[in-house]
XYZ file of N, CA and C in Angstrom:
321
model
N -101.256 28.845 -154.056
C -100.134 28.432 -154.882
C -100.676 27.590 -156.044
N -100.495 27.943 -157.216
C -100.728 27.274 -158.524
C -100.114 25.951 -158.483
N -100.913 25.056 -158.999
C -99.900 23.575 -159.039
C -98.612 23.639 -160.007
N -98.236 24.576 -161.035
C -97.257 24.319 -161.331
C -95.570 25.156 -160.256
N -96.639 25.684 -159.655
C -95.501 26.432 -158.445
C -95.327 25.451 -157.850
N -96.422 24.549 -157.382
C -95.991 23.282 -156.181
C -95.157 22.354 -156.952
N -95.342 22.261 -158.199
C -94.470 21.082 -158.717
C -93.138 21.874 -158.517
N -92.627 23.201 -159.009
C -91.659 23.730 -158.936
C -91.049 23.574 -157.318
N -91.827 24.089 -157.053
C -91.239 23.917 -155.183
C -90.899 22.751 -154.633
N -91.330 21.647 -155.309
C -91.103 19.967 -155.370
C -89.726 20.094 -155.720
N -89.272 20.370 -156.820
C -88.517 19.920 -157.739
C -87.268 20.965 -157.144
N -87.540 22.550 -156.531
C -86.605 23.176 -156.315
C -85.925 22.526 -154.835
N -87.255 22.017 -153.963
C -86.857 21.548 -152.144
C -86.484 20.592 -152.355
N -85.749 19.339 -152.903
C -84.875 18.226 -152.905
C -84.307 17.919 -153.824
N -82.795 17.319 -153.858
C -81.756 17.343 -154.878
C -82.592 16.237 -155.594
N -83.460 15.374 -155.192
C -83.364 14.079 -156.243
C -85.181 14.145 -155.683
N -85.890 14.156 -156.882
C -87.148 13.826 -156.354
C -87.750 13.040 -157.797
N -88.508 11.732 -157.387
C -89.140 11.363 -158.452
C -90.750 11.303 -158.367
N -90.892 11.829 -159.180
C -92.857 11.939 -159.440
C -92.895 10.639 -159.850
N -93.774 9.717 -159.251
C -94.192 8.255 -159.598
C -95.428 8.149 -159.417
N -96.100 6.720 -160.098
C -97.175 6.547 -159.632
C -96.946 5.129 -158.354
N -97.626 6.047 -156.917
C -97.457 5.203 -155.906
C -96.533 5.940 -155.379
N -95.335 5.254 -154.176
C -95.099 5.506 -153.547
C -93.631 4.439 -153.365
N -92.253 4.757 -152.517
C -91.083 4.283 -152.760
C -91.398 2.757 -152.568
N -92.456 2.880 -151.234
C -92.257 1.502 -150.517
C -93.356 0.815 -151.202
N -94.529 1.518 -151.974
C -95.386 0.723 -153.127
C -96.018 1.204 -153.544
N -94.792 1.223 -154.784
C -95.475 1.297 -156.224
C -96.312 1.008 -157.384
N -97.171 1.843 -158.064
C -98.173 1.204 -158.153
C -98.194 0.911 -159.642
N -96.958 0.891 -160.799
C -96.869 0.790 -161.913
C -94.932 -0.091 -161.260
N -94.948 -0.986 -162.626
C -93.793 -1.654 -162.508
C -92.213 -0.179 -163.113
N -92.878 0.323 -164.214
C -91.591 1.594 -164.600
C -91.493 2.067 -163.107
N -92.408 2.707 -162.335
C -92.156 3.360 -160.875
C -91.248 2.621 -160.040
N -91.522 1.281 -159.855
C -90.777 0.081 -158.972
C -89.235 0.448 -159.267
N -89.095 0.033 -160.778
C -87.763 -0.415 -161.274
C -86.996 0.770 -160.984
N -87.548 1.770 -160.988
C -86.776 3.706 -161.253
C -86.539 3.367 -159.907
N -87.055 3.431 -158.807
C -86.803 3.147 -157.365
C -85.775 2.434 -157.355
N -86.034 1.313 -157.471
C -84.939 0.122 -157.240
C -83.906 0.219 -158.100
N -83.669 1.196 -158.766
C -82.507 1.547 -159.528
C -81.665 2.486 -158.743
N -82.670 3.690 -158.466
C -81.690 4.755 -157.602
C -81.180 4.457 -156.221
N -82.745 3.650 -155.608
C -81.805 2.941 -154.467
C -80.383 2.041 -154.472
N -80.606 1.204 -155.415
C -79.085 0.382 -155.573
C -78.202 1.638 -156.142
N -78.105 2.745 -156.946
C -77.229 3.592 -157.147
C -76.743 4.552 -155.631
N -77.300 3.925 -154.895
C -77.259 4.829 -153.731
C -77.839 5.716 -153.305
N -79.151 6.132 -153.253
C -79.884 7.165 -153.323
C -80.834 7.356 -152.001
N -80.255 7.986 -150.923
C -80.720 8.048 -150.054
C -81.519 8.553 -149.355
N -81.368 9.809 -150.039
C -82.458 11.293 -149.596
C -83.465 10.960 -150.930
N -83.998 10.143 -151.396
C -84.901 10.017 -152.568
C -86.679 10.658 -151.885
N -86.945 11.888 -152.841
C -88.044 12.037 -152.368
C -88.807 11.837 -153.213
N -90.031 11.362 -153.145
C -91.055 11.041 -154.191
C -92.653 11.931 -153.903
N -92.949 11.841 -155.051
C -94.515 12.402 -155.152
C -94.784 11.430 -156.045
N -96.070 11.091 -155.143
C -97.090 9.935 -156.052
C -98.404 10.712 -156.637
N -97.660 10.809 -157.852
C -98.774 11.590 -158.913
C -100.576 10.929 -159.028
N -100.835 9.715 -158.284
C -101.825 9.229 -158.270
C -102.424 10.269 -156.913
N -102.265 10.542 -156.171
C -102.708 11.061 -155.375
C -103.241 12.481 -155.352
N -102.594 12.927 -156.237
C -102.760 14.628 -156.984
C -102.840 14.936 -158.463
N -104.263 14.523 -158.601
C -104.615 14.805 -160.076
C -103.955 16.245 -160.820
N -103.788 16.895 -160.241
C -103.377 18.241 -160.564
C -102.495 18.008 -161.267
N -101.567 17.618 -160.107
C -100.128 17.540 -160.311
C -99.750 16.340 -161.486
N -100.713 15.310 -161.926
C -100.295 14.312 -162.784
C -101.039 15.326 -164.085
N -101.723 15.920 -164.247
C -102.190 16.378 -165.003
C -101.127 17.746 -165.919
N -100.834 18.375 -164.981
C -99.497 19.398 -165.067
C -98.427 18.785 -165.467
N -97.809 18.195 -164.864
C -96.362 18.026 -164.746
C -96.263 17.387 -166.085
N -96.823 16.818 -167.011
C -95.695 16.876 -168.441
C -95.772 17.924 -169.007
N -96.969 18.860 -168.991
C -96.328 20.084 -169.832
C -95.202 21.047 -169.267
N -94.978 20.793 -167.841
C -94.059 21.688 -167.100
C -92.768 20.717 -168.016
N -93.125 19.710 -167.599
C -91.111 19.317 -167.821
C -91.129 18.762 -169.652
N -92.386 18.957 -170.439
C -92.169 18.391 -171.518
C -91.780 16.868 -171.541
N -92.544 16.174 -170.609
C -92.247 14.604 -170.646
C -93.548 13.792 -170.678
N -94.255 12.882 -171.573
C -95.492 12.416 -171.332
C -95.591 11.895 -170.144
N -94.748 10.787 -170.034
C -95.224 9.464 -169.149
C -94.000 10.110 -167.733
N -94.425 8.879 -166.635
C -94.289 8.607 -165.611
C -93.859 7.390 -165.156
N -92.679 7.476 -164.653
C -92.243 7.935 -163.608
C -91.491 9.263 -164.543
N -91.122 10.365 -163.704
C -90.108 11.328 -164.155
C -89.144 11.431 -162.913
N -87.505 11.604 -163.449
C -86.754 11.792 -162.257
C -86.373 13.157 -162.490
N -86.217 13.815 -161.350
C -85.221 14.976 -161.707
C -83.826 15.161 -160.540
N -83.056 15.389 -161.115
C -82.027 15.350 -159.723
C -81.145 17.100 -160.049
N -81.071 17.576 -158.969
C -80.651 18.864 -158.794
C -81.761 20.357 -159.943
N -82.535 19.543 -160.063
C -83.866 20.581 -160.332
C -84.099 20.277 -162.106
N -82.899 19.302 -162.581
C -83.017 19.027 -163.960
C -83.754 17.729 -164.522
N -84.648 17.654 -165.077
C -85.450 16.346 -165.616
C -84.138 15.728 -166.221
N -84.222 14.712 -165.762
C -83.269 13.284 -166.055
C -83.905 12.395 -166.917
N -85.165 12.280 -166.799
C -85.758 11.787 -167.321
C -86.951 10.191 -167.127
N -87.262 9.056 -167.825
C -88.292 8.286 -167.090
C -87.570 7.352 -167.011
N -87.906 5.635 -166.770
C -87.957 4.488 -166.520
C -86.380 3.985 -167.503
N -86.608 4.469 -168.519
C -85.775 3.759 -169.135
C -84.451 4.335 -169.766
N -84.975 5.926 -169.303
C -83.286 6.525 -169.217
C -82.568 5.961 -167.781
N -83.166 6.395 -167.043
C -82.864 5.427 -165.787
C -82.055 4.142 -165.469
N -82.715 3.672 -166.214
C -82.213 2.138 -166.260
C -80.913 2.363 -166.984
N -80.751 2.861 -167.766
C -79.294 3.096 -169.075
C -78.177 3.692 -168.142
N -78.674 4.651 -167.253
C -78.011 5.307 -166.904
C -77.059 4.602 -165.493
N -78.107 3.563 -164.989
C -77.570 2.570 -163.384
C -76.569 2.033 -164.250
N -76.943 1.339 -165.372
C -76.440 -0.148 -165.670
C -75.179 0.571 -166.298
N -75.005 1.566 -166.448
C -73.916 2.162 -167.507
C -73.265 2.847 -166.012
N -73.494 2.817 -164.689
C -72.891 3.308 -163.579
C -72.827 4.709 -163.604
N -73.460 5.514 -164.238
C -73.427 7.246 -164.502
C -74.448 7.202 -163.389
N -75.527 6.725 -163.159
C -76.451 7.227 -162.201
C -75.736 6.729 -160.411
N -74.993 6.264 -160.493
C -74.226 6.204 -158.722
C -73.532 7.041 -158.941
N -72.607 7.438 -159.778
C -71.990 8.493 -159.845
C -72.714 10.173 -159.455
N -73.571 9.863 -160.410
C -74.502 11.010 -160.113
C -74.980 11.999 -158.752
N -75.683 10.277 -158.486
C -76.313 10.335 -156.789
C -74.702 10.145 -155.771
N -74.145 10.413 -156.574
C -73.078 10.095 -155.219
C -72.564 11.926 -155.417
N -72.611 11.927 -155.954
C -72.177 13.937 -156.266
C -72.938 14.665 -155.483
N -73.897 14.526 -155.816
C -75.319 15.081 -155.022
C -75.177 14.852 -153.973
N -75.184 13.734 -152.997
C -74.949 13.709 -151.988
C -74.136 14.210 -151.119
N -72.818 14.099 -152.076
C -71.561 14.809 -151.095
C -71.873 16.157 -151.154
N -72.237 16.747 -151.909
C -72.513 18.654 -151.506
C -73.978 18.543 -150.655
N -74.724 17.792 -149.793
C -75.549 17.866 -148.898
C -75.001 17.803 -147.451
């Protein structure tokens, strides 16, 4: 499987997955932390992550797949949402509980 199939298969096998650097419970860049601790307080329960530090491939790939430089990237229902600081716009403006709360109820 080509790494951009695995990123795809990432992104197609869970409604909400964020590519970070690190990991939910520790993160290893502060944008990664905050994106976490954003979706978690939005409610985000099934949050799956890939820690792009761990798979050069995959940190290497994945902005030309989704057209995004940096990292963290969210995607929820297979669509790039985007990094750290759409994120943040999106909690504090309450669109992202909304979001994750949609998602959830059709699981």
């Amino acid at each position: 499987m080509s790494v951009i199939e695995r990123i795809q298969a990432e992104i197609e096998g869970h409604p909400i997955v964020l590519f970070m650097k690190g990991t939910a419970q520790f993160p290893m860049c502060g944008f990664s932390s905050r994106t976490v601790q954003a979706l978690k307080a939005a409610g985000a329960s099934s949050l799956h992550t890939v820690n792009v530090l761990e798979d050069p491939e995959v940190r290497a790939n994945l902005p030309r797949y989704s057209n995004w430089p940096t990292f963290p990237q969210l995607f929820l229902q297979g669509e790039l949402i985007g990094g750290c600081d759409i994120t943040m716009e999106l909690f504090e403006s309450g669109e992202l509980a909304r979001m994750i709360s949609e998602i959830q109820r059709q699981q």
